[in-house]
Backbone as JSON, one array per atom type, in Angstrom:
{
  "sequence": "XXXXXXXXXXXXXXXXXXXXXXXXXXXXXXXXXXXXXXXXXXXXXXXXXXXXXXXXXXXXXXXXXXXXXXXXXXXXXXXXXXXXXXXXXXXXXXXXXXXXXXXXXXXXXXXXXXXXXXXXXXXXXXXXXXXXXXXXXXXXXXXXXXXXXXXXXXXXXXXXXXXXXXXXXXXXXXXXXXXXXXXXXXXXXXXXXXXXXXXXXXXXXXXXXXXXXXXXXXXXXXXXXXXXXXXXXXXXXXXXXXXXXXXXXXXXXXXXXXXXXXXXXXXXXXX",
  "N": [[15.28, 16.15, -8.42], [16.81, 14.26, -6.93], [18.16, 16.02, -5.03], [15.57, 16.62, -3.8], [14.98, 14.31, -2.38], [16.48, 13.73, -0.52], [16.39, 15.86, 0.96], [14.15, 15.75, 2.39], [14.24, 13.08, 3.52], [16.12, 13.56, 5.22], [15.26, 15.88, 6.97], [13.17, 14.37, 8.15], [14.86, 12.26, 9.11], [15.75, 13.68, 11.15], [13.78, 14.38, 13.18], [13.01, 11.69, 14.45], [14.05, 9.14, 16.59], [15.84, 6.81, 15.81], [16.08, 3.89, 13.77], [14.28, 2.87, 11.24], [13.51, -0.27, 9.82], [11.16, -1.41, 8.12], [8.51, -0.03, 6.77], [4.95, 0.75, 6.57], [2.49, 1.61, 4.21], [-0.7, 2.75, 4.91], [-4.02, 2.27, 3.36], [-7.31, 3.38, 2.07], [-9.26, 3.89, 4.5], [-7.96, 2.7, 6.56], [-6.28, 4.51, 7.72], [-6.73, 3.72, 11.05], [-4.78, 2.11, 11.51], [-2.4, 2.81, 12.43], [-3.61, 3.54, 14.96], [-2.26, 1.9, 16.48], [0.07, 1.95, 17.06], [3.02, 2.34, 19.44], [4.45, 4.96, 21.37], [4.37, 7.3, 19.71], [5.9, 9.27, 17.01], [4.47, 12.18, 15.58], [4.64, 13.11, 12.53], [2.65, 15.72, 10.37], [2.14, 15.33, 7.02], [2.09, 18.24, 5.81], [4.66, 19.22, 7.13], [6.56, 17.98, 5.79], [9.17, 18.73, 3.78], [8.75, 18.94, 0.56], [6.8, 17.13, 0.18], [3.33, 16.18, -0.64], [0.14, 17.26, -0.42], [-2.48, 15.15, 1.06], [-5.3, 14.07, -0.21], [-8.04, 12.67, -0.26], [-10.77, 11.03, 1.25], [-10.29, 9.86, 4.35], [-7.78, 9.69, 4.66], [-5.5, 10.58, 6.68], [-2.84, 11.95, 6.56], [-0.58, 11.69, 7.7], [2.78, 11.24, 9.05], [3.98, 8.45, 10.43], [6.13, 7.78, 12.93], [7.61, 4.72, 15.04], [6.61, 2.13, 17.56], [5.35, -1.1, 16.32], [4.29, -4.27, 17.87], [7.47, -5.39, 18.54], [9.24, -3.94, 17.18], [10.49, -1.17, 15.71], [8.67, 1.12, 13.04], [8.0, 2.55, 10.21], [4.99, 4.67, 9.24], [3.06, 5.37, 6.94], [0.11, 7.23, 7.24], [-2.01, 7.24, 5.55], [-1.82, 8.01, 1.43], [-0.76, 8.95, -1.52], [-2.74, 9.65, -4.55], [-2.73, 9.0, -7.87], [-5.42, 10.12, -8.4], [-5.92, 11.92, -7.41], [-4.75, 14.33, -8.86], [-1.64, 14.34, -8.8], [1.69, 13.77, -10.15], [3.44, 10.72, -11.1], [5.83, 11.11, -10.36], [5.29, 12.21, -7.5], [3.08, 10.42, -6.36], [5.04, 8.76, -5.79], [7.07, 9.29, -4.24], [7.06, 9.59, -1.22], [8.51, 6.17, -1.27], [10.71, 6.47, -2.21], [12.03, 8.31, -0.06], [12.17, 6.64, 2.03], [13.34, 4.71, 1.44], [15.55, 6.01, 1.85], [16.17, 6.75, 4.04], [16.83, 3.89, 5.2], [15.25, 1.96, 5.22], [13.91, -1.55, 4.73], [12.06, -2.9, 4.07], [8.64, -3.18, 2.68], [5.22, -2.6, 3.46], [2.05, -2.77, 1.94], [-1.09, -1.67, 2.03], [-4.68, -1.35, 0.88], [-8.36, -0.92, 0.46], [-9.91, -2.85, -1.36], [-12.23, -3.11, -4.23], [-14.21, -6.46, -4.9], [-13.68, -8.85, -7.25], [-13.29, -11.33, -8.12], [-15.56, -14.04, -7.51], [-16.02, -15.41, -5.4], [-15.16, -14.33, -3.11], [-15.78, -12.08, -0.38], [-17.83, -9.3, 0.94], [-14.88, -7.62, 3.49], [-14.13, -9.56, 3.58], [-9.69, -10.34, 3.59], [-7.2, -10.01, 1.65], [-4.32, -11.13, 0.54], [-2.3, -9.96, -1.6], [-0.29, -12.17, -4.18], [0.21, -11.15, -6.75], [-0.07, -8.37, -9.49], [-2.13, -6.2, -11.8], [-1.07, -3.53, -14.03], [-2.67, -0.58, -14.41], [-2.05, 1.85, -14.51], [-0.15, 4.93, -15.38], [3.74, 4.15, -15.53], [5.72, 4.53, -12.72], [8.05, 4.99, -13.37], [9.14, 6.0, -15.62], [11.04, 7.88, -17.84], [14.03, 9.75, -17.17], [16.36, 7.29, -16.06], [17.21, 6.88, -12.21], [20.16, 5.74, -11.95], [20.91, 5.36, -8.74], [19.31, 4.22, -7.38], [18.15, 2.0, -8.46], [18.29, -0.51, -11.32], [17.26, 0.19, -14.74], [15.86, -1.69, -16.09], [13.74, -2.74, -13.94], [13.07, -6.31, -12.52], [10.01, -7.69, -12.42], [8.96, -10.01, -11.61], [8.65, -11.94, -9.35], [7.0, -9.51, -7.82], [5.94, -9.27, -5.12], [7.03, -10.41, -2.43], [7.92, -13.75, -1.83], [8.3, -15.21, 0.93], [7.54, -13.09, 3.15], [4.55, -13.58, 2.22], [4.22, -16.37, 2.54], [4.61, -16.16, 5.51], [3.17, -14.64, 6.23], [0.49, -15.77, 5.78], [1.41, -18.03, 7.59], [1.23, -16.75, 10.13], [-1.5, -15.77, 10.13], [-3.11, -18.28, 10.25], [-2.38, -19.07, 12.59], [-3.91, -17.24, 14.07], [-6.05, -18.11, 13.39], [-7.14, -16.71, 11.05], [-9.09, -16.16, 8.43], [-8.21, -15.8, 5.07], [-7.34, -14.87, 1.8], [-6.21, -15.27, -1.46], [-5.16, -12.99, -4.05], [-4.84, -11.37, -7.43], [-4.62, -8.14, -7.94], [-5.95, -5.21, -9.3], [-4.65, -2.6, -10.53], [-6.38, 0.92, -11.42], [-6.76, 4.26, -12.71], [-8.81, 5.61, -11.22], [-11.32, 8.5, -10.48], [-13.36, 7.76, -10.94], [-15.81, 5.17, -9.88], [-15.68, 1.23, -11.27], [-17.73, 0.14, -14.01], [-19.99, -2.46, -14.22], [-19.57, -3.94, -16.11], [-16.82, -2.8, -16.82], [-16.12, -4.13, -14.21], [-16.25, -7.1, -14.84], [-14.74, -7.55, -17.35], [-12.08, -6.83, -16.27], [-11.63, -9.33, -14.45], [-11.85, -11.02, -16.0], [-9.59, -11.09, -17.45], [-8.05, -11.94, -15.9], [-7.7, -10.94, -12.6], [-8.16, -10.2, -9.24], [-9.09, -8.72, -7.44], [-9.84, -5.22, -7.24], [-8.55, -1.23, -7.54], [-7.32, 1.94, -6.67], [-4.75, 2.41, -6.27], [-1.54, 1.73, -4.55], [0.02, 0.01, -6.66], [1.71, 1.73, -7.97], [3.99, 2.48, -6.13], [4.65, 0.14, -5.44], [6.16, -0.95, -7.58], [7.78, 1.36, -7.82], [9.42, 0.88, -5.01], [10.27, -1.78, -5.55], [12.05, -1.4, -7.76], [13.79, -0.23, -6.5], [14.97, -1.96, -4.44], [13.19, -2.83, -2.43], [11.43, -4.74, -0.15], [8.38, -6.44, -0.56], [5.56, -6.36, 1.03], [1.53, -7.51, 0.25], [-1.44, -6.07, 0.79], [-5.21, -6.25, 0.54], [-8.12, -4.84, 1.88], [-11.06, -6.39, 1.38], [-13.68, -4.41, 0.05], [-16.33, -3.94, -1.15], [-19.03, -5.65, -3.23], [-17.83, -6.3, -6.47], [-19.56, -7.98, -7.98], [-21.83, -8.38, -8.07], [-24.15, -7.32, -8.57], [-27.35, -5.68, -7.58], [-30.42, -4.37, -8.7], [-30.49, -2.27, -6.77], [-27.99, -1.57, -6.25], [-25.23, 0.5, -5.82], [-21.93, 1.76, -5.88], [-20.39, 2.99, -3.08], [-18.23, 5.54, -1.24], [-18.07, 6.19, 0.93], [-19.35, 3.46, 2.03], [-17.03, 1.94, 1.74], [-15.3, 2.93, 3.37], [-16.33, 2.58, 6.1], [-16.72, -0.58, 5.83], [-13.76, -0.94, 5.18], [-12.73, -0.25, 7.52], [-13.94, -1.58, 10.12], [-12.06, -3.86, 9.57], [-9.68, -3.31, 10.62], [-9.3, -4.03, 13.03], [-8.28, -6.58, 13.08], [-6.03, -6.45, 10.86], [-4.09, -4.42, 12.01], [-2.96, -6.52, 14.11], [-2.29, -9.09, 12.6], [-0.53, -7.46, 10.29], [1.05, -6.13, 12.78], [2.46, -8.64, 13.65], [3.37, -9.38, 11.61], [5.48, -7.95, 10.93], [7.46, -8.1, 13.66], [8.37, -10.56, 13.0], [9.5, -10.71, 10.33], [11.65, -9.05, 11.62]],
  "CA": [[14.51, 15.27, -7.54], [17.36, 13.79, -6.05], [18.14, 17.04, -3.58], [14.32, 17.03, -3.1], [14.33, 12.86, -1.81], [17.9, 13.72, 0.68], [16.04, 16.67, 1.77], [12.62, 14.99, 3.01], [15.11, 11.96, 4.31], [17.16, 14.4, 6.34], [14.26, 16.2, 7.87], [12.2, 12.84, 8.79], [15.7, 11.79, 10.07], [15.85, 14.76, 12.4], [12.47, 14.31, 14.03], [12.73, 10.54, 14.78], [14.84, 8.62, 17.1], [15.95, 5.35, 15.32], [16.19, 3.72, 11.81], [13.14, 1.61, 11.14], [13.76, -1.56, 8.61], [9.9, -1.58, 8.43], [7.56, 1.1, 6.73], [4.04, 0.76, 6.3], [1.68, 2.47, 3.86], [-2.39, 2.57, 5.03], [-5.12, 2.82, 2.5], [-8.68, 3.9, 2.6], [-9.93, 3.57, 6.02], [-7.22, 1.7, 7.29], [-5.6, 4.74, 9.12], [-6.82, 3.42, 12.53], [-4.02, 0.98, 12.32], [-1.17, 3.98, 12.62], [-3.55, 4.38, 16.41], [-2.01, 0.74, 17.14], [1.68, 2.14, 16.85], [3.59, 2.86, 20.63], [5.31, 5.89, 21.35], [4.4, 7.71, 18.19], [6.1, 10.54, 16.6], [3.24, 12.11, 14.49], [4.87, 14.48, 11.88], [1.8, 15.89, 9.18], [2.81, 15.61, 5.67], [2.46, 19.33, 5.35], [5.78, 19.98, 7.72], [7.93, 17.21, 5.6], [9.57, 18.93, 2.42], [8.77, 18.24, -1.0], [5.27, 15.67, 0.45], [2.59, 16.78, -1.29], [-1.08, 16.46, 0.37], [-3.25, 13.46, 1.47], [-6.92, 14.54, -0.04], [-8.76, 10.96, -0.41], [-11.39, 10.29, 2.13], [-9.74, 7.94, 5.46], [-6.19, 9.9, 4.77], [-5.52, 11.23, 7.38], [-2.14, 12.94, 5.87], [0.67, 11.78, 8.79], [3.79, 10.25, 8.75], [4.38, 8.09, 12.24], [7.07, 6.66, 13.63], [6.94, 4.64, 16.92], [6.87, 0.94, 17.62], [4.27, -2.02, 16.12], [4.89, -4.63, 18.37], [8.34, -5.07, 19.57], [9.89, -3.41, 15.87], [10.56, 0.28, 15.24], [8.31, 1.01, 12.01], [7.23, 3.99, 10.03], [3.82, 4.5, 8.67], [2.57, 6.55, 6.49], [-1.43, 7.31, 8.02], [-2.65, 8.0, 3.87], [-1.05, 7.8, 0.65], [-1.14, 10.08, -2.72], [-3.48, 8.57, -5.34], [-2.82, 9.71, -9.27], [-6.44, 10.79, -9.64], [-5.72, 13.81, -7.08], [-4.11, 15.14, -9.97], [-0.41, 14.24, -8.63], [2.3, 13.14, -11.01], [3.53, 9.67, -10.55], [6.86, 10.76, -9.21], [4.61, 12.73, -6.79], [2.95, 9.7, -5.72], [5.55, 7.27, -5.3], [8.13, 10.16, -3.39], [7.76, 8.73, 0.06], [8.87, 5.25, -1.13], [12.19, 6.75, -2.37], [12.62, 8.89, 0.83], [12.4, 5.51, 2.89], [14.62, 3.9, 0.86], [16.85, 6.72, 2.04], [15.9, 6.57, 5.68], [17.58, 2.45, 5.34], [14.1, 0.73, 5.09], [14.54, -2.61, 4.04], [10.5, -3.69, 3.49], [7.79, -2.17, 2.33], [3.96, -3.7, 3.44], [1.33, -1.77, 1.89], [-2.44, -1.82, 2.3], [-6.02, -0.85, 0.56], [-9.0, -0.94, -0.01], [-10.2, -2.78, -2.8], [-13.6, -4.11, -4.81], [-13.9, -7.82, -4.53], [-14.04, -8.89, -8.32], [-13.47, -12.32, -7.45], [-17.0, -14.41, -6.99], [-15.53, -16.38, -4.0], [-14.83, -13.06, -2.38], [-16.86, -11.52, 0.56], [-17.2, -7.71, 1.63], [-14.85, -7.57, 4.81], [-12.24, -10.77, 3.86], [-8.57, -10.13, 3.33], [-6.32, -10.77, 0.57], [-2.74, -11.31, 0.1], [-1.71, -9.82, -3.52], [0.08, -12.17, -4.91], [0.72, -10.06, -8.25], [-0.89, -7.24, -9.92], [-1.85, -5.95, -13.07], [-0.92, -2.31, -14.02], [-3.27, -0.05, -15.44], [-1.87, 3.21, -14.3], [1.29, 4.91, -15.69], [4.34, 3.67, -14.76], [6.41, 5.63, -12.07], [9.75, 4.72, -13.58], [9.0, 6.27, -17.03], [11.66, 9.05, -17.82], [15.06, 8.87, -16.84], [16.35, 6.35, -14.63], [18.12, 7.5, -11.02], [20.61, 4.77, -11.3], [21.58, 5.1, -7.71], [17.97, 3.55, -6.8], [17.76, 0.86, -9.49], [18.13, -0.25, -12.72], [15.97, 0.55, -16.03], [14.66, -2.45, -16.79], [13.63, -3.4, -12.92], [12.63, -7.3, -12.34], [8.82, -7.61, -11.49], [8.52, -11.64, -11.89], [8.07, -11.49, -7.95], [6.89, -8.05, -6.9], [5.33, -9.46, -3.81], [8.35, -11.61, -1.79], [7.07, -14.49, -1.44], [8.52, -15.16, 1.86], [6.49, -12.65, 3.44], [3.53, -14.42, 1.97], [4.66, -17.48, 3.5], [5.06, -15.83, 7.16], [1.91, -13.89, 6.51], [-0.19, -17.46, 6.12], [1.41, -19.08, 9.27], [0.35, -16.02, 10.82], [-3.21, -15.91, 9.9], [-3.31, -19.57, 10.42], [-2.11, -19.12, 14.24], [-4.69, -16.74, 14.84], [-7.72, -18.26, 12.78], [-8.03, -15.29, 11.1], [-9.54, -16.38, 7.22], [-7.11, -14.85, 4.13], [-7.63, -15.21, 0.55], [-4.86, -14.98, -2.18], [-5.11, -12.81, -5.23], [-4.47, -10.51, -8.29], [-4.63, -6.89, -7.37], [-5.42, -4.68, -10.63], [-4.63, -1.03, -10.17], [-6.84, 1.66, -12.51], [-6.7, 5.93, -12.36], [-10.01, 6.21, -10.41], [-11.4, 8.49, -9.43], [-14.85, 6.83, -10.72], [-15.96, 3.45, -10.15], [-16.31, 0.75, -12.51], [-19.16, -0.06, -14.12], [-19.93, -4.08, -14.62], [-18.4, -3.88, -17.7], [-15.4, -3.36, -16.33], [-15.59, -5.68, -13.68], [-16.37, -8.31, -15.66], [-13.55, -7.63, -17.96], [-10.94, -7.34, -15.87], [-11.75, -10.28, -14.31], [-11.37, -12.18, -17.21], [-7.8, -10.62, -17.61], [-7.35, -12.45, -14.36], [-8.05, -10.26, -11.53], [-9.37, -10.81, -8.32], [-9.96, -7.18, -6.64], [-9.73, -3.51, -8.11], [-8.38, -0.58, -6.56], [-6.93, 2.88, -7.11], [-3.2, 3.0, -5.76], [-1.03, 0.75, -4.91], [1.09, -0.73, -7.91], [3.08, 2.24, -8.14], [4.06, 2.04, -5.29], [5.25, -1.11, -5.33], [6.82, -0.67, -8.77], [9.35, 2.13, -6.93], [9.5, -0.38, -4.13], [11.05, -3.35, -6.12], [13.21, -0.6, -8.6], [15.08, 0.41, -5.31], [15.29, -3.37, -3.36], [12.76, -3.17, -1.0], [10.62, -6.37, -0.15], [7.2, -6.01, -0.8], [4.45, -7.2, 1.09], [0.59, -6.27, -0.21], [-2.78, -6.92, 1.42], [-6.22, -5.65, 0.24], [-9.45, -5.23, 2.51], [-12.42, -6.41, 0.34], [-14.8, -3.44, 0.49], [-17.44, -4.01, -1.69], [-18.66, -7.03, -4.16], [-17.94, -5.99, -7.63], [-20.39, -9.4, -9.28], [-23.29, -8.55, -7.53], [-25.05, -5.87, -9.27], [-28.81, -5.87, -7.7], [-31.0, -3.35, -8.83], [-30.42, -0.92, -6.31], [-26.87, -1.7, -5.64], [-23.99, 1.33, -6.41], [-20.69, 1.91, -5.13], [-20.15, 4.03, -2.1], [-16.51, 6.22, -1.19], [-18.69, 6.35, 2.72], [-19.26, 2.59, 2.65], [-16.08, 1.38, 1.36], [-14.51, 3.56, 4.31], [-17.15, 1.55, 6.83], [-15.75, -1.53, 5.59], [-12.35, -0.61, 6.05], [-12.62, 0.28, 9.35], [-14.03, -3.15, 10.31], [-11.63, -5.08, 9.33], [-8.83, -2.73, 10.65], [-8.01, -4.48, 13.83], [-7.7, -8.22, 12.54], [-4.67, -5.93, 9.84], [-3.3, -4.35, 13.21], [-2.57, -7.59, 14.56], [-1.96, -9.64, 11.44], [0.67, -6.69, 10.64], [2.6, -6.34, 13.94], [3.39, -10.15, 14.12], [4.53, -9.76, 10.5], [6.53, -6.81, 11.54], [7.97, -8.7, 14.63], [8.14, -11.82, 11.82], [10.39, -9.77, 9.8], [12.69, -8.41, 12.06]],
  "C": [[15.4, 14.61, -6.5], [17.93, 14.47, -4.7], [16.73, 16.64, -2.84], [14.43, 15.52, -1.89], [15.24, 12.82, -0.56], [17.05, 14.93, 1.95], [14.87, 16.46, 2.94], [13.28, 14.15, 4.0], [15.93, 12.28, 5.28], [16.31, 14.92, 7.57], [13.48, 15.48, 8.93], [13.54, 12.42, 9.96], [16.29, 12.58, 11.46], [14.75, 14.86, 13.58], [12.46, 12.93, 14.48], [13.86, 9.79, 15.47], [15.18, 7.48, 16.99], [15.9, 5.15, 13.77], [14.77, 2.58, 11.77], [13.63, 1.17, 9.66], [12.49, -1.45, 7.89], [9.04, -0.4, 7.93], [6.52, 0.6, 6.2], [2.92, 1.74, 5.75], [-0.04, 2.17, 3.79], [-3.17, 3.58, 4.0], [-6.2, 3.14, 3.35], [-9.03, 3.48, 3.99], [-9.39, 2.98, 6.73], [-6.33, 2.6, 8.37], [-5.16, 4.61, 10.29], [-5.56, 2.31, 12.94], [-2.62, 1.31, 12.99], [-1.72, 3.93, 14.5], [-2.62, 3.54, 17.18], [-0.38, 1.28, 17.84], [1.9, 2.59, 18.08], [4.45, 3.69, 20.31], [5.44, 6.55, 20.18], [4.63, 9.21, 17.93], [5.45, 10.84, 15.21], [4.11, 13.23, 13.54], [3.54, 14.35, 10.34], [2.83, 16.09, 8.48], [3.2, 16.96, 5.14], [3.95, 19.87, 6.0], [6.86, 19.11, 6.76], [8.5, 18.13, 4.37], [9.53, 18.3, 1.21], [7.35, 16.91, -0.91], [4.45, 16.96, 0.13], [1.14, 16.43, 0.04], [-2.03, 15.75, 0.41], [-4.29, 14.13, 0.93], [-8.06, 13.45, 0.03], [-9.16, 11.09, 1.35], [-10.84, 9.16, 3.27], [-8.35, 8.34, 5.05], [-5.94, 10.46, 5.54], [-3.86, 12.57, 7.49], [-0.64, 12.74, 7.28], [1.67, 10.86, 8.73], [4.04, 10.08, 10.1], [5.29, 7.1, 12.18], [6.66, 6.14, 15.55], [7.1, 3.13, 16.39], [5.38, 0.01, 17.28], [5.14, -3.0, 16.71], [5.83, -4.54, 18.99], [9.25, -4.17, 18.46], [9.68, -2.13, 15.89], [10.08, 0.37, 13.67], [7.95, 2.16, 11.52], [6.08, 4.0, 8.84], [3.33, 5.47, 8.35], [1.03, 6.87, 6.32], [-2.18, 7.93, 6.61], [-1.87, 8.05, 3.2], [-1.77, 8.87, -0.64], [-1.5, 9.29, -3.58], [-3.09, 9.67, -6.84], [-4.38, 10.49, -9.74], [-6.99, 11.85, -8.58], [-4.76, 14.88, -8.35], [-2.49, 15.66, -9.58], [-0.13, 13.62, -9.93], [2.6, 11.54, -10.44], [4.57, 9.56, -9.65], [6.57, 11.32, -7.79], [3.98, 11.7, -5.85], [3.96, 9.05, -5.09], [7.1, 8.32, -4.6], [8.39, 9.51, -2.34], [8.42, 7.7, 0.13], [10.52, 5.58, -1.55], [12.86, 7.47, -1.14], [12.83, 7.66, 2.07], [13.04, 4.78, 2.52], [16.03, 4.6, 1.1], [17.32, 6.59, 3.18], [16.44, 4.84, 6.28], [16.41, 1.53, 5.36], [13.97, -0.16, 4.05], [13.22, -3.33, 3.17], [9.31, -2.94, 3.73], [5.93, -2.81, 2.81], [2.73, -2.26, 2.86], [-0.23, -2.91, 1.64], [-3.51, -1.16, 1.54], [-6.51, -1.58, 0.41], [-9.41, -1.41, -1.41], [-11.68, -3.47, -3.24], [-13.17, -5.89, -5.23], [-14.82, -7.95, -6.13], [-14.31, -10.92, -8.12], [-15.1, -13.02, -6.78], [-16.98, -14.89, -5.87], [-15.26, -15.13, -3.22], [-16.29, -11.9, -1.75], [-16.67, -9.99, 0.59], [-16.54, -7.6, 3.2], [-13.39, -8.97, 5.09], [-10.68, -9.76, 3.34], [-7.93, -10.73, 2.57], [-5.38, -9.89, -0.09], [-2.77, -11.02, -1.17], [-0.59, -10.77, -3.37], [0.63, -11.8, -6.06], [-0.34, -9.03, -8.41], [-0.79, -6.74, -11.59], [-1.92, -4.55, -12.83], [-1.72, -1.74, -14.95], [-3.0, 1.56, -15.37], [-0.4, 3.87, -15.18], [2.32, 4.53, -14.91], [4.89, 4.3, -14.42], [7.24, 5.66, -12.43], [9.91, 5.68, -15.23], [9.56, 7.65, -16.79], [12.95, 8.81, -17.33], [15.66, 8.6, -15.88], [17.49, 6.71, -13.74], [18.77, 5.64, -10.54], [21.56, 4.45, -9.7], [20.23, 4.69, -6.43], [17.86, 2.09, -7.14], [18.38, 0.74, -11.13], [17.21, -0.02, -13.76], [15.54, 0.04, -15.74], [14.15, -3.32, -15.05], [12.78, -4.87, -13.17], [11.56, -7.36, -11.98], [8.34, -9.1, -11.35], [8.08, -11.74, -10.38], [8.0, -10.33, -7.07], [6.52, -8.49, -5.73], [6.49, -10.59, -3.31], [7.36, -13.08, -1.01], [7.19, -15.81, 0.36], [7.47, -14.65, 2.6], [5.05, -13.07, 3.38], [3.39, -15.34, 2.49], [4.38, -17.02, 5.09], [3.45, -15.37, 7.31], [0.42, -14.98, 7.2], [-0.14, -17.72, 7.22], [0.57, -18.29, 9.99], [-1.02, -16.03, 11.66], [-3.43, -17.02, 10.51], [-2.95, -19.53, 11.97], [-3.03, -18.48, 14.77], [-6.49, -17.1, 14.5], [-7.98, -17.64, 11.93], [-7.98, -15.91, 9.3], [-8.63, -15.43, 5.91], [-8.0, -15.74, 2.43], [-6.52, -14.81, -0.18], [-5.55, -14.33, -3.32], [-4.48, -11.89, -6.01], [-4.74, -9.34, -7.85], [-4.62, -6.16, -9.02], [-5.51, -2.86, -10.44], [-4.95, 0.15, -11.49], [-6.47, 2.83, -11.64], [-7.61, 6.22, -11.77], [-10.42, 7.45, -11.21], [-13.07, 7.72, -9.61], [-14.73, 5.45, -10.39], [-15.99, 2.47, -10.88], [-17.47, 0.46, -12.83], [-18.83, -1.47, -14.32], [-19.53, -4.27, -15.53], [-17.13, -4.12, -17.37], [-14.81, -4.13, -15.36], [-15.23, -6.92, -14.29], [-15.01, -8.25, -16.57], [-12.21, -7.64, -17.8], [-10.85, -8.4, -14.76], [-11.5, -11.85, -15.25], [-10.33, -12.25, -17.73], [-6.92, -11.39, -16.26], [-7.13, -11.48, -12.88], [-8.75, -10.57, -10.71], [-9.66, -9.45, -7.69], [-9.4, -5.9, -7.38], [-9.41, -2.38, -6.99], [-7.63, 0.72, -7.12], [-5.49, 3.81, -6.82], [-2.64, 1.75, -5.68], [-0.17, -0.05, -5.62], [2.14, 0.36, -8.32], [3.83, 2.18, -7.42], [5.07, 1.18, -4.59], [6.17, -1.66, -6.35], [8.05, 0.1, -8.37], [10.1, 1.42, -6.09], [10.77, -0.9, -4.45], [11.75, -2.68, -6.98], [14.04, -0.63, -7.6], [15.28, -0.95, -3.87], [14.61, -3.29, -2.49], [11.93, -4.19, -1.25], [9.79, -6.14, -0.02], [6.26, -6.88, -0.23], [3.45, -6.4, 1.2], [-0.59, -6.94, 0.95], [-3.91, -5.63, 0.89], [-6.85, -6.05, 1.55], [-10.48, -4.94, 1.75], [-14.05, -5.14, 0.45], [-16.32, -3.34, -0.34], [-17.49, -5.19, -2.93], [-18.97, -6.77, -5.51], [-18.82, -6.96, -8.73], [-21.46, -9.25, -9.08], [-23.65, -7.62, -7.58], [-26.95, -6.04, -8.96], [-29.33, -4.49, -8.04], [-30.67, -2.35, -8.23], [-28.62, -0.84, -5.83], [-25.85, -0.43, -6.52], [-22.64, 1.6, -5.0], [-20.35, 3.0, -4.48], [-19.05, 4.53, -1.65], [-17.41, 5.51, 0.62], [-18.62, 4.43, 3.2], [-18.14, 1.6, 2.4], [-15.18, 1.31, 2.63], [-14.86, 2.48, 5.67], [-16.12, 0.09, 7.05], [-14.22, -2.07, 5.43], [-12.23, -0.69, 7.15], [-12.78, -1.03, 9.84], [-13.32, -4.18, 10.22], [-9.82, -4.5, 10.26], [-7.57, -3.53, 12.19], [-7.47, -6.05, 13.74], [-6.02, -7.79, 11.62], [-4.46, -5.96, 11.03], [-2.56, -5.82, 13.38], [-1.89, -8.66, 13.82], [-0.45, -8.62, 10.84], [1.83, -6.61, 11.75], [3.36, -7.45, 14.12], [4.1, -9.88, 12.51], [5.87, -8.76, 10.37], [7.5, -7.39, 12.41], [8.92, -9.59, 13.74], [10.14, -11.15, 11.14], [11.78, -8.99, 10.05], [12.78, -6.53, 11.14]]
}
């Protein structure tokens, strides 16, 4: 694996003119925020070596470099979910090949169900923490020239970033919410059952990527900042109400250029 992560990191570094500090990974429907990016070098996942492919609805499967704001950043336009029937080191590959490429911070983004009763379809919210319900990517043995075994997760999310993110928001008006992030295998939905229950485990939104992610992330020092967009309201079960892939995507999209903007200053933010 470790030829495969030099080889991807070599290639990427041959197609792009610069080192970005800065990589960003867009969930469900959030692609559109890769259109924000200046001067963008689009390479599809199928030309990189050893990247597997985007199939999830709103992936659009591209790795871009180019500028958010005034910062050189690279964004990966879709991400690999475990319940395409990837492995975990399958998913969480790109975050080791950007850890090769010198990227110092990691911001990642989805889609998630708003478990949370105080939680709208369409607000935003800062993870704070997360609970893991997926396997963990680190399981097997450890590439100590990433990390150590037993990696630290007491603050997976830097809470800096969190801090900057706030002022942010708060400079532009733009409404945030703070919470738990709990990451299951998809690819179904839950049923109220399991809202309800992992809600009571302390969860505020649900979602189907994500925490590994961020688990590779914080093994190999990068600084983690998360954000969900609330796509549907997991408490409010009316009669005719079920959970849609189409209107989740909807609701993504909508909220996509308040991220843009909210992103590039924290990009800028960041250095």
């Amino acid at each position: 694996m470790k030829t495969n992560y030099r080889e991807a990191a070599d290639y990427i570094a041959a197609r792009i003119d610069g080192k970005p500090e800065t990589a960003i990974i867009l969930g469900s429907g959030l692609g559109s925020l890769a259109d924000k990016i200046a001067h963008p070098t689009v390479i599809p996942y199928s030309e990189i070596p050893h990247f597997v492919h985007s199939t999830a609805a709103g992936h659009k499967g591209n790795l871009i470099f180019g500028k958010l704001g005034a910062k050189q950043v690279l964004a990966m336009q879709g991400r690999f979910h475990y319940y395409e029937g990837y492995t975990m080191q399958q998913v969480t590959f790109p975050v080791r090949v950007m850890r090769l490429l010198g990227v110092k911070n990691l911001l990642v983004s989805n889609a998630a169900g708003g478990i949370n009763e105080t939680f709208k379809t369409g607000d935003l919210m800062i993870i704070r923490d997360h609970i893991n319900m997926l396997p963990n990517p680190l399981i097997g043995k450890n590439d100590d020239s990433f990390g150590v075994r037993f990696p630290d997760m007491t603050r997976a999310y830097d809470r800096e970033l969190i801090r900057y993110m706030e002022e942010i928001a708060a400079a532009h008006q733009i409404p945030l919410k703070k919470g738990v992030y709990v990451g299951l295998t998809g690819p179904s939905y839950e049923t109220p059952a399991e809202y309800a229950f992992y809600g009571r485990a302390g969860a505020d939104a649900v979602g189907m990527s994500t925490v590994p992610e961020v688990i590779v992330a914080r093994h190999a020092g990068l600084r983690v900042f998360g954000m969900s967009v609330i796509t549907n309201e997991g408490y409010h079960f009316a009669d005719d109400f079920v959970n849609d892939g189409d209107d989740v995507i909807k609701a993504a999209d909508r909220a996509a250029d308040k991220m843009a903007l909210l992103f590039s200053e924290l990009v800028t933010r960041i250095g």
